[in-house]
Amino acid sequence: MSVEHNLLEIVACPLCKGKLHYDKANNELVCKFDRLAYSIKDGIPVLLVNEAREMSANELPQ
């Protein structure tokens, strides 16, 4: 399932309010600053910090 470009323009990380990037391979929205990945379930981003996956530095998309 694809994330619309318009959604990426308005959605922000709930922790730092920064820009999120779409990781197509894992179907997640990624905050590079906080190194958190938010899952997308049934086309809806789950923007809950306590449900986000922590990412290692080498896992972050370029």
CSV table of C-alpha atoms in Angstrom, one decimal:
chain,number,residue,atom,x,y,z
A,1,MET,CA,0.0,0.0,0.0
A,2,SER,CA,1.4,3.4,-1.0
A,3,VAL,CA,1.4,6.6,1.1
A,4,GLU,CA,0.1,9.6,-0.8
A,5,HIS,CA,2.5,12.5,-1.2
A,6,ASN,CA,-0.1,14.9,0.2
A,7,LEU,CA,-0.2,12.9,3.5
A,8,LEU,CA,3.6,13.3,3.9
A,9,GLU,CA,3.2,17.0,3.5
A,10,ILE,CA,0.9,17.4,6.5
A,11,VAL,CA,1.9,14.5,8.9
A,12,ALA,CA,4.6,15.1,11.5
A,13,CYS,CA,6.4,13.1,14.1
A,14,PRO,CA,4.3,13.2,17.3
A,15,LEU,CA,7.5,13.4,19.4
A,16,CYS,CA,9.6,16.1,17.8
A,17,LYS,CA,7.0,17.5,15.2
A,18,GLY,CA,9.6,16.9,12.5
A,19,LYS,CA,9.2,15.6,9.0
A,20,LEU,CA,8.4,11.9,8.4
A,21,HIS,CA,9.8,9.9,5.5
A,22,TYR,CA,8.0,7.0,3.9
A,23,ASP,CA,10.0,3.7,4.0
A,24,LYS,CA,8.3,1.7,1.2
A,25,ALA,CA,10.2,-1.5,1.9
A,26,ASN,CA,8.9,-1.7,5.5
A,27,ASN,CA,5.6,0.3,5.0
A,28,GLU,CA,6.5,2.6,7.8
A,29,LEU,CA,6.8,6.4,8.4
A,30,VAL,CA,10.3,7.2,9.7
A,31,CYS,CA,11.5,10.1,11.8
A,32,LYS,CA,15.3,10.3,11.1
A,33,PHE,CA,15.8,12.7,14.0
A,34,ASP,CA,14.3,10.5,16.7
A,35,ARG,CA,15.1,7.2,14.9
A,36,LEU,CA,11.6,6.0,15.2
A,37,ALA,CA,9.5,4.0,12.7
A,38,TYR,CA,5.7,4.3,12.8
A,39,SER,CA,3.8,1.4,11.3
A,40,ILE,CA,1.0,1.8,8.8
A,41,LYS,CA,-1.9,-0.5,9.3
A,42,ASP,CA,-4.8,-0.8,6.8
A,43,GLY,CA,-3.5,2.4,5.2
A,44,ILE,CA,-3.6,4.4,8.4
A,45,PRO,CA,-0.4,5.6,10.1
A,46,VAL,CA,-0.1,4.6,13.7
A,47,LEU,CA,1.5,7.7,15.1
A,48,LEU,CA,1.8,6.6,18.7
A,49,VAL,CA,5.3,7.0,20.2
A,50,ASN,CA,4.8,4.1,22.6
A,51,GLU,CA,4.0,1.8,19.5
A,52,ALA,CA,6.9,3.1,17.4
A,53,ARG,CA,9.8,0.9,16.6
A,54,GLU,CA,13.3,2.2,17.5
A,55,MET,CA,15.8,2.1,14.7
A,56,SER,CA,19.5,1.8,14.7
A,57,ALA,CA,21.6,4.4,12.9
A,58,ASN,CA,22.5,2.0,10.1
A,59,GLU,CA,18.9,1.2,9.5
A,60,LEU,CA,17.8,4.7,8.7
A,61,PRO,CA,16.9,5.4,5.0
A,62,GLN,CA,19.2,7.8,3.2
